[in-house]
């Protein structure tokens, strides 16, 4: 019989993780008992925040344990059900992570609707990444019509949704990304007003000032570091900075040092707020309904970079830090048994 | 006849200002025309924010002009009135700053009530400093009963009021200051729960951790720099940082560099917001009424350090950066003609 392939945390990375961070293993599949279901994994999500869980430090989610499966968002198909709530063939989503099978209790996963959009979108624009964009932009950034919204990591899973929601709200949207392909995507596919390639731009402050002649009212920050230092110089009075990620610092082996922001925040009466999507968990339904509606109305579009094969999950994860992917990065582990 | 003595900005300081930053001069007194009043200055306020106005850079208030009077909060007595709104002997407050006489238009000053408290308090606890404490703490910090509030610059004009309001709200209050006399004042006079002398404490993170066993829910920041870096390490989930001042950086000749805060803000879903009291100008009346009520009920107390003599204003201002004064620092320029 088939085995349950798993990817474990083999050691805690210092600096950039690599293949040696992970270990592939196989276990017997646990047959479901009463009230349980057996799930065959179809897609797994790889996300920058997982880097934070690989070290043993308190954060907003518990650190991964050594020699245990890397948890994270995943979609699977119910292949055996001992629960009255699920049928074989149901597509479910949960946090079971990097393994090919999972025996779940009823309350560990939830069914997803196969009709609104491809099932993979529930790990992306209709899932945590879409909700991260939705709440981080609307609850912290609060863009008003005509304001200027700058987004770093703009072509990524979250950033690309943030920019489109900001357009829905009537803002001027300026994206920062790191390849010409991404810049083209932001301007031509997502209709951002301006997009700046930080890797080929010598003077970011100048380029930003030209792209934002009215200053910056909202900054949605996925990267931190020097890019954010540059955006900060352009903040307007009463600007809002939604701090979603700091990917530039996740693999640093030294302290993340830069200009202190206090004086600037005072001068501009500006707000800077960190968040994680879980802060808004009581409102996920509201967010999902809004995102699905905009998707169906054609106001939102999305890109997925889908890698194939369970063995390629670590590679896909490491790719997140190379800055090459556009939109949501996923790994397809298996085909659903029927469409 | 008497002359109008004035203190002008003689040159823009680089680093710490000194006597050469200022120039004393005398001008004829301008007699009031119809609708105007002539004011004789009684008290002038010296405040850290004035340092920011001495350089030629955009900020929340316009920079001082070279060879013009240093503006700022001042209290005076009406000695000649050509206005139906003011009588001789009225005590008025305005922004006329460092000069012994001022000829004001009616809408440039307002009368103050001599009955509630000594008139000097209108430059302190019942004035901009009290309102800064009131709105910065209550609108941004939002302390809840039982939460821990940390205040830097705790024995200063603003910090000492912040701590007392936090006590009114039932919070645990921890102050940071720089002399043993201040520590004693915070604990014995203002009944702070804990007070830390950062100048004699070797390991601030450790001392803060001991003073705040439940972490920090609200940080009211007057100083920035390394003290704030240390407080940040203790922020709790959903902490609020009210950024009021960054006096540690005002006289720096190099860039203010330190740990970037982005990752920490994300981990803690924490908020950091800069403000100036003017952001709340529509609500000054509400704040003044609340402060006066607490003062009369004995829930607030205050300390003033009053220097004597117009010529000593520059010295008093420079003293702000030496960290010796407790409470509000003022200069008494003249006695009212009648009590």
XYZ file of C-alpha atoms in Angstrom:
678
model
C 0.000 0.000 0.000
C 0.921 3.665 -0.480
C 2.960 5.352 2.231
C 2.602 8.818 3.757
C 5.557 10.849 2.576
C 6.478 13.661 4.933
C 8.936 16.524 5.005
C 10.340 17.194 8.464
C 12.324 20.047 9.941
C 15.783 18.434 10.171
C 17.586 21.391 11.683
C 16.938 25.014 12.512
C 18.388 27.285 9.816
C 20.833 30.055 10.573
C 20.682 32.521 7.734
C 19.280 31.202 4.468
C 17.634 27.746 4.767
C 18.740 25.059 2.301
C 17.978 21.442 1.444
C 19.711 20.306 4.633
C 17.075 22.199 6.630
C 14.606 19.487 5.595
C 14.398 15.710 5.665
C 12.136 13.515 3.578
C 10.663 10.453 5.303
C 7.880 7.875 4.908
C 5.392 6.601 7.446
C 2.503 4.176 7.402
C -0.832 5.799 6.645
C -3.016 5.978 9.744
C -6.497 4.675 8.977
C -9.274 6.991 10.202
C -11.241 6.046 13.295
C -14.778 7.066 14.110
C -15.291 10.803 13.382
C -12.090 11.021 11.342
C -11.289 11.259 7.662
C -8.294 10.282 5.566
C -7.112 13.025 3.232
C -4.883 12.716 0.187
C -2.951 15.968 -0.304
C -3.451 17.795 -3.607
C -1.786 21.214 -3.079
C 0.471 22.634 -0.436
C 1.216 26.283 0.178
C 4.697 27.678 0.732
C 4.797 31.057 2.468
C 7.484 33.447 3.748
C 6.079 33.422 7.307
C 7.109 29.749 7.581
C 10.720 30.895 7.853
C 9.862 32.440 11.217
C 8.469 29.143 12.511
C 11.711 27.333 11.696
C 13.591 29.038 14.507
C 12.918 28.377 18.155
C 11.715 31.808 19.200
C 8.330 32.999 20.375
C 6.290 34.517 17.571
C 2.672 34.748 16.595
C 2.600 31.067 15.691
C 4.392 28.322 17.584
C 7.780 27.274 16.177
C 8.001 24.001 14.258
C 9.430 21.162 16.299
C 12.551 19.399 15.135
C 11.884 16.131 13.312
C 8.216 16.893 12.915
C 6.215 17.625 9.771
C 6.339 21.215 8.482
C 2.788 22.457 8.996
C 1.076 24.950 6.716
C -1.895 25.502 4.457
C -2.823 22.507 2.301
C -5.727 21.246 0.220
C -6.661 17.599 -0.101
C -9.346 15.163 -1.122
C -11.229 12.985 1.311
C -10.502 9.397 0.320
C -11.974 7.610 3.345
C -14.579 9.117 5.640
C -15.593 7.817 9.040
C -17.388 11.113 9.671
C -20.962 12.042 8.889
C -19.803 15.552 7.987
C -17.612 14.538 5.052
C -18.009 12.378 1.977
C -15.376 10.722 -0.124
C -14.406 13.123 -2.900
C -14.919 16.234 -0.782
C -12.172 18.814 -1.197
C -10.940 20.136 2.146
C -8.483 22.738 3.395
C -6.463 22.745 6.605
C -3.057 23.260 8.147
C -1.748 19.703 7.680
C 1.235 20.858 5.665
C 3.982 18.996 3.908
C 2.785 15.379 3.760
C 1.004 13.302 1.154
C -1.713 11.963 3.465
C -3.311 13.180 6.640
C -5.789 11.616 9.032
C -7.864 14.501 10.324
C -10.412 14.978 13.037
C -13.611 16.626 11.810
C -12.796 20.061 13.185
C -9.278 20.239 11.773
C -10.333 20.902 8.186
C -13.223 22.481 6.337
C -14.849 21.755 2.995
C -14.257 24.199 0.162
C -16.589 25.139 -2.637
C -15.252 23.764 -5.940
C -17.583 25.970 -7.994
C -16.491 29.603 -7.440
C -12.897 29.264 -8.643
C -10.174 26.626 -9.064
C -9.591 24.891 -5.749
C -6.005 26.152 -5.546
C -7.303 29.718 -5.060
C -8.340 28.754 -1.532
C -4.640 28.744 -0.675
C -4.240 32.082 -2.458
C -6.583 34.884 -3.336
C -9.586 33.289 -1.606
C -7.477 32.016 1.281
C -5.030 33.372 3.823
C -3.069 35.460 1.320
C -6.198 37.185 0.004
C -7.461 37.769 3.532
C -4.066 39.121 4.583
C -4.266 41.655 1.763
C -7.895 42.481 2.494
C -7.625 43.157 6.219
C -4.119 44.604 6.219
C -5.003 47.141 3.567
C -8.546 48.027 4.585
C -8.268 47.881 8.378
C -4.822 49.439 8.797
C -4.027 51.231 5.538
C -7.587 52.539 5.065
C -6.960 54.015 1.609
C -9.264 56.815 0.506
C -10.132 57.714 -3.050
C -7.333 59.664 -4.694
C -4.719 58.764 -2.093
C -1.392 57.200 -3.041
C -0.785 53.603 -1.938
C 2.723 52.133 -2.219
C 3.229 48.371 -1.987
C 6.529 46.547 -1.573
C 6.710 42.927 -2.686
C 3.959 44.093 -5.015
C 4.010 41.138 -7.415
C 3.859 38.566 -4.646
C 0.856 36.617 -3.410
C -0.281 39.285 -0.965
C 1.031 42.428 -2.670
C -0.694 41.718 -5.967
C -4.069 41.490 -4.202
C -3.406 44.596 -2.084
C -2.806 46.687 -5.190
C -5.973 45.522 -6.865
C -8.091 46.201 -3.780
C -6.515 49.658 -3.533
C -7.580 50.263 -7.156
C -11.120 49.133 -6.283
C -11.046 51.829 -3.562
C -9.999 54.491 -6.072
C -6.421 54.977 -4.911
C -3.353 55.635 -7.026
C -1.234 52.478 -6.752
C 2.555 52.278 -6.964
C 4.222 48.865 -6.786
C 7.815 47.939 -5.968
C 9.160 44.618 -7.261
C 12.435 43.067 -8.341
C 12.241 41.850 -11.967
C 11.208 43.443 -15.249
C 8.726 40.631 -15.750
C 7.062 41.572 -12.477
C 7.009 45.263 -13.385
C 5.332 44.381 -16.679
C 2.823 42.195 -14.836
C 1.974 44.972 -12.362
C 1.454 47.574 -15.057
C -0.111 45.546 -17.838
C -2.073 42.845 -16.036
C -2.938 44.521 -12.739
C -3.069 48.120 -14.058
C -0.935 49.609 -11.288
C -0.345 53.305 -11.957
C 3.404 52.993 -11.481
C 5.830 50.155 -10.809
C 9.492 50.418 -9.816
C 12.134 47.722 -10.204
C 14.214 48.227 -7.075
C 16.993 46.009 -8.391
C 17.684 48.178 -11.428
C 16.906 51.548 -9.808
C 19.914 53.388 -8.458
C 18.185 55.989 -6.346
C 14.984 54.574 -4.868
C 14.077 57.760 -3.009
C 14.224 59.733 -6.247
C 12.313 57.124 -8.239
C 9.639 56.931 -5.562
C 9.373 60.712 -5.353
C 8.790 60.823 -9.110
C 6.204 58.038 -8.959
C 4.464 59.655 -5.965
C 4.348 63.415 -6.638
C 1.681 63.769 -3.928
C 3.630 61.730 -1.359
C 2.597 58.420 0.186
C -0.608 58.078 2.183
C -0.584 54.307 2.639
C 2.407 51.987 2.585
C 1.734 48.254 2.573
C 5.057 46.748 3.563
C 5.988 43.166 2.734
C 9.753 43.519 2.749
C 11.149 45.974 5.338
C 14.815 46.957 5.055
C 16.186 49.660 2.790
C 13.178 49.704 0.471
C 10.992 50.660 3.407
C 13.531 53.233 4.601
C 13.156 54.908 1.206
C 9.346 54.826 1.216
C 9.277 56.305 4.728
C 10.957 59.486 3.531
C 7.848 60.202 1.429
C 5.137 59.583 4.003
C 2.465 62.256 4.137
C 0.876 63.751 7.218
C -1.385 61.103 8.799
C 0.098 58.309 6.643
C -0.628 54.690 7.555
C 1.959 51.917 7.240
C 0.550 48.400 7.272
C 3.432 46.142 8.261
C 2.697 42.715 6.837
C 6.107 41.195 6.237
C 9.814 41.925 6.412
C 11.178 39.302 4.035
C 14.438 41.252 3.618
C 15.284 40.417 7.226
C 14.114 36.818 7.585
C 17.412 35.236 6.613
C 19.758 37.874 8.054
C 22.528 36.527 10.216
C 23.175 39.938 11.728
C 20.820 42.399 13.406
C 18.468 44.302 11.129
C 19.756 47.858 11.582
C 18.503 51.025 9.909
C 17.223 54.559 10.477
C 15.037 54.798 13.560
C 11.522 55.865 12.584
C 10.380 57.723 15.702
C 11.161 61.298 14.612
C 9.548 60.771 11.246
C 6.403 59.252 12.745
C 6.073 62.334 14.979
C 6.662 64.822 12.161
C 4.041 63.127 10.034
C 1.620 62.018 12.768
C 1.975 58.688 11.012
C 0.826 55.260 12.074
C 2.719 51.996 11.672
C 0.957 48.789 12.606
C 2.047 45.196 12.386
C -0.501 42.460 11.959
C -1.050 38.860 11.041
C -4.136 37.589 9.322
C -5.176 35.676 12.440
C -5.886 38.988 14.194
C -8.998 39.167 12.011
C -10.135 35.547 12.278
C -13.608 36.529 13.493
C -14.131 38.306 10.181
C -12.714 35.770 7.702
C -16.162 35.098 6.314
C -16.735 38.764 5.497
C -13.354 38.955 3.788
C -13.818 35.790 1.758
C -17.251 36.903 0.547
C -15.847 40.287 -0.565
C -12.868 38.726 -2.342
C -15.036 36.124 -4.130
C -17.429 38.854 -5.249
C -14.639 41.026 -6.695
C -13.126 37.956 -8.343
C -16.431 37.084 -10.011
C -16.948 40.698 -11.084
C -13.516 40.703 -12.723
C -12.191 43.389 -10.366
C -9.565 41.015 -9.062
C -7.307 38.766 -11.033
C -4.537 36.520 -9.795
C -1.467 34.637 -10.846
C -0.280 31.317 -9.462
C 3.127 29.781 -9.816
C 2.481 26.071 -9.417
C 5.375 23.662 -9.034
C 4.731 19.956 -9.510
C 5.713 17.126 -7.230
C 5.894 16.551 -3.503
C 9.695 16.266 -3.586
C 9.935 19.812 -4.905
C 8.299 21.486 -1.898
C 11.602 22.496 -0.230
C 12.816 23.950 -3.540
C 9.602 25.902 -3.925
C 9.927 27.247 -0.402
C 13.530 28.308 -1.033
C 12.391 30.017 -4.252
C 10.332 32.452 -2.147
C 13.557 34.130 -1.077
C 14.973 34.315 -4.597
C 12.245 36.720 -5.644
C 11.415 35.087 -8.964
C 7.812 34.018 -8.530
C 4.791 36.074 -9.469
C 1.629 35.763 -7.416
C 0.957 32.811 -5.182
C 3.526 30.009 -5.036
C 2.073 26.517 -4.639
C 3.112 22.923 -5.077
C 0.762 20.471 -6.728
C 1.206 17.104 -5.079
C -1.505 15.063 -6.783
C -4.489 15.299 -9.142
C -7.975 15.027 -7.680
C -9.332 11.536 -8.447
C -12.296 13.035 -10.338
C -12.892 16.552 -11.554
C 10.048 104.352 27.773
C 10.542 100.610 28.189
C 11.799 98.678 25.181
C 10.682 95.305 23.809
C 13.494 92.886 24.459
C 13.545 89.998 22.013
C 15.543 86.817 21.554
C 16.165 85.993 17.912
C 17.430 82.907 16.134
C 20.969 84.026 15.260
C 22.038 80.862 13.457
C 20.743 77.368 12.828
C 22.340 74.896 15.235
C 24.202 71.813 14.084
C 24.233 69.367 16.947
C 23.642 70.841 20.388
C 22.487 74.491 20.347
C 24.408 76.959 22.518
C 24.332 80.635 23.443
C 25.575 81.551 19.964
C 22.377 80.089 18.532
C 20.538 83.101 19.949
C 20.827 86.866 19.866
C 19.318 89.336 22.298
C 18.001 92.578 20.837
C 15.738 95.517 21.704
C 13.017 97.161 19.658
C 10.549 99.942 20.179
C 7.217 98.785 21.573
C 4.484 98.939 18.941
C 1.436 100.728 20.310
C -1.814 98.820 19.671
C -4.178 100.059 16.976
C -7.896 99.531 16.848
C -8.777 95.917 17.722
C -5.323 95.225 19.121
C -3.887 94.846 22.609
C -0.451 95.384 24.096
C 0.765 92.473 26.215
C 3.538 92.466 28.780
C 5.066 88.977 28.967
C 4.936 87.192 32.335
C 5.975 83.600 31.578
C 7.492 81.879 28.565
C 7.597 78.164 27.913
C 10.687 76.316 26.721
C 9.975 72.976 25.058
C 12.026 70.257 23.340
C 9.995 70.513 20.106
C 11.457 74.008 19.587
C 14.747 72.369 18.675
C 13.066 70.994 15.547
C 11.945 74.479 14.484
C 15.503 75.789 14.648
C 16.554 73.876 11.566
C 15.303 74.648 8.103
C 13.450 71.418 7.358
C 9.776 70.731 6.866
C 8.116 69.488 10.030
C 4.718 69.766 11.672
C 5.363 73.404 12.505
C 7.142 75.889 10.267
C 10.836 76.442 10.982
C 11.859 79.645 12.769
C 13.266 82.271 10.454
C 16.769 83.567 10.983
C 16.920 86.888 12.856
C 13.309 86.623 13.930
C 11.851 86.140 17.409
C 11.719 82.578 18.702
C 7.989 81.848 18.881
C 6.414 79.588 21.474
C 3.875 79.428 24.257
C 3.788 82.494 26.514
C 1.534 84.130 29.066
C 1.189 87.869 29.495
C -0.889 90.636 30.941
C -2.878 93.086 28.868
C -1.496 96.534 29.638
C -3.240 98.523 26.912
C -6.411 97.438 25.169
C -7.846 98.875 21.979
C -10.156 95.856 21.748
C -13.633 95.432 23.186
C -12.818 91.780 23.936
C -9.999 92.468 26.395
C -9.515 94.647 29.447
C -6.332 95.905 31.001
C -5.202 93.370 33.595
C -6.536 90.374 31.663
C -4.142 87.436 31.615
C -3.753 85.969 28.125
C -1.946 83.055 26.488
C -0.579 82.813 22.963
C 2.382 81.844 20.821
C 4.210 85.172 20.971
C 7.331 83.594 22.429
C 10.597 85.063 23.591
C 9.969 88.795 23.882
C 8.994 91.072 26.754
C 6.105 92.810 24.958
C 3.785 91.834 22.161
C 1.160 93.737 20.247
C -1.506 91.195 19.420
C -4.544 91.085 17.224
C -7.659 89.882 19.040
C -7.598 86.372 17.608
C -3.938 85.718 18.349
C -4.384 85.186 22.083
C -7.081 83.999 24.462
C -7.927 84.919 28.044
C -7.154 82.395 30.757
C -9.012 81.761 33.963
C -6.931 82.922 36.940
C -9.112 81.040 39.432
C -8.638 77.292 38.765
C -4.896 77.134 39.281
C -1.791 79.356 39.125
C -1.617 81.028 35.727
C 1.670 79.268 34.877
C -0.183 75.923 34.712
C -1.720 77.068 31.423
C 1.705 76.567 29.888
C 1.977 73.182 31.628
C -0.520 70.711 32.985
C -3.554 72.732 31.815
C -1.869 73.719 28.563
C -0.156 72.060 25.625
C 1.926 69.693 27.751
C -1.099 68.415 29.665
C -3.090 68.055 26.449
C -0.176 66.245 24.801
C -0.189 63.741 27.640
C -3.985 63.434 27.639
C -4.515 62.766 23.918
C -1.290 60.849 23.292
C -2.023 58.422 26.091
C -5.785 58.065 25.789
C -6.212 58.213 21.998
C -3.161 56.188 20.961
C -2.015 54.263 24.047
C -5.574 53.459 25.198
C -4.514 51.870 28.500
C -6.930 49.403 30.060
C -7.230 48.596 33.731
C -4.479 46.249 34.849
C -2.301 46.805 31.785
C 1.323 47.871 32.052
C 2.213 51.370 30.793
C 5.882 52.318 30.380
C 6.856 55.985 30.009
C 10.243 57.336 28.962
C 11.140 60.871 29.953
C 8.749 60.088 32.791
C 9.649 62.988 35.085
C 9.348 65.583 32.348
C 6.472 67.945 31.689
C 4.527 65.489 29.540
C 5.689 62.164 31.026
C 4.727 63.083 34.572
C 1.152 63.800 33.471
C 0.972 60.661 31.315
C 1.840 58.456 34.286
C -0.761 60.036 36.511
C -3.502 59.700 33.887
C -2.501 56.064 33.397
C -2.933 55.555 37.149
C -6.383 57.182 36.961
C -7.199 54.544 34.322
C -6.076 51.729 36.631
C -2.896 50.752 34.814
C 0.396 49.650 36.309
C 2.849 52.482 35.602
C 6.598 52.153 35.074
C 8.654 55.289 34.532
C 12.123 55.724 33.045
C 14.149 58.805 34.008
C 17.753 59.877 34.440
C 18.425 61.067 38.016
C 17.809 59.596 41.465
C 15.883 62.723 42.383
C 13.516 62.053 39.475
C 13.130 58.410 40.459
C 12.238 59.456 43.988
C 9.740 62.004 42.613
C 8.075 59.404 40.385
C 7.714 56.867 43.181
C 6.994 59.070 46.185
C 5.132 62.022 44.736
C 3.435 60.535 41.685
C 3.049 56.983 43.045
C 4.391 55.244 39.954
C 4.583 51.485 40.555
C 8.176 51.276 39.370
C 10.794 53.748 38.207
C 14.128 52.997 36.543
C 17.155 55.292 36.385
C 18.523 54.528 32.930
C 21.784 56.311 33.663
C 22.722 54.039 36.550
C 21.176 50.838 35.153
C 23.594 48.616 33.293
C 21.141 46.305 31.590
C 17.951 48.166 30.703
C 16.274 45.152 29.102
C 16.747 43.143 32.280
C 15.632 45.971 34.570
C 12.556 46.566 32.435
C 11.739 42.863 32.353
C 11.848 42.793 36.144
C 9.700 45.912 36.445
C 7.227 44.594 33.854
C 6.715 40.875 34.582
C 3.560 40.928 32.435
C 5.255 42.691 29.523
C 4.422 46.137 28.151
C 0.971 46.969 26.787
C 1.441 50.697 26.277
C 4.682 52.577 25.721
C 4.558 56.363 25.807
C 7.804 57.422 24.184
C 9.376 60.824 24.770
C 12.978 59.923 24.043
C 13.511 57.348 21.279
C 16.984 55.856 20.888
C 18.356 52.953 22.887
C 15.872 53.297 25.724
C 13.063 52.706 23.271
C 14.939 49.818 21.657
C 14.977 48.158 25.090
C 11.287 48.775 25.791
C 10.350 47.366 22.383
C 11.766 43.946 23.287
C 9.044 43.654 25.949
C 6.000 44.682 23.929
C 3.004 42.416 24.340
C 0.650 41.199 21.635
C -1.462 44.161 20.467
C 0.791 46.679 22.269
C 0.417 50.391 21.468
C 3.375 52.756 21.226
C 2.490 56.441 21.415
C 5.424 58.302 19.866
C 5.451 61.775 21.359
C 9.105 62.779 21.280
C 12.579 61.556 20.423
C 14.719 63.926 22.447
C 17.690 61.540 22.274
C 17.957 62.290 18.554
C 17.251 66.037 18.389
C 20.870 67.119 18.701
C 22.503 64.192 16.880
C 24.974 65.158 14.209
C 24.840 61.704 12.657
C 21.884 59.620 11.479
C 19.749 58.045 14.182
C 20.403 54.356 13.551
C 19.064 51.369 15.471
C 17.227 48.062 15.202
C 14.472 48.178 12.598
C 11.084 47.589 14.231
C 9.136 45.954 11.412
C 9.588 42.289 12.386
C 8.736 42.979 15.994
C 5.608 44.942 15.091
C 4.436 41.981 13.004
C 5.168 39.376 15.688
C 3.272 41.404 18.255
C 0.567 42.890 16.014
C 1.721 46.100 17.619
C 0.881 49.686 16.746
C 3.260 52.629 16.747
C 1.820 56.064 16.125
C 3.426 59.474 16.084
C 1.404 62.533 16.943
C 1.552 66.158 17.888
C -0.949 67.823 20.146
C -2.265 69.919 17.256
C -3.752 66.754 15.721
C -6.397 66.985 18.451
C -7.058 70.724 18.335
C -10.784 70.253 17.823
C -10.894 68.527 21.197
C -8.702 70.816 23.330
C -11.704 71.948 25.341
C -12.618 68.379 26.298
C -9.032 67.712 27.353
C -8.665 70.896 29.372
C -11.915 70.241 31.226
C -10.808 66.691 32.109
C -7.361 67.809 33.266
C -8.760 70.656 35.376
C -11.263 68.273 36.982
C -8.569 65.718 37.898
C -6.371 68.525 39.194
C -9.135 69.827 41.424
C -9.941 66.296 42.636
C -6.307 65.807 43.602
C -5.844 62.987 41.079
C -3.190 65.001 39.264
C -0.304 66.879 40.739
C 2.456 68.740 38.962
C 5.891 70.171 39.382
C 7.253 73.299 37.745
C 10.839 74.369 37.425
C 10.639 78.141 37.086
C 13.723 80.114 36.124
C 13.693 83.848 36.649
C 14.617 86.547 34.168
C 14.187 87.137 30.473
C 17.931 86.891 29.848
C 17.915 83.328 31.152
C 15.525 81.931 28.548
C 18.294 80.490 26.303
C 19.893 78.831 29.333
C 16.560 77.351 30.360
C 16.037 76.008 26.862
C 19.512 74.453 26.817
C 18.773 72.869 30.211
C 16.035 70.784 28.586
C 18.742 68.687 26.955
C 20.745 68.247 30.143
C 17.967 66.218 31.716
C 18.001 67.916 35.120
C 14.572 69.487 35.349
C 11.519 67.867 36.870
C 8.104 68.655 35.448
C 7.445 71.696 33.341
C 10.304 74.111 32.668
C 9.289 77.796 32.473
C 10.870 81.192 32.640
C 9.247 83.942 34.670
C 9.830 87.218 32.892
C 7.811 89.627 35.044
C 5.295 89.776 37.921
C 1.677 90.570 37.118
C 0.994 94.194 38.057
C -1.761 93.119 40.485
C -2.593 89.677 41.861
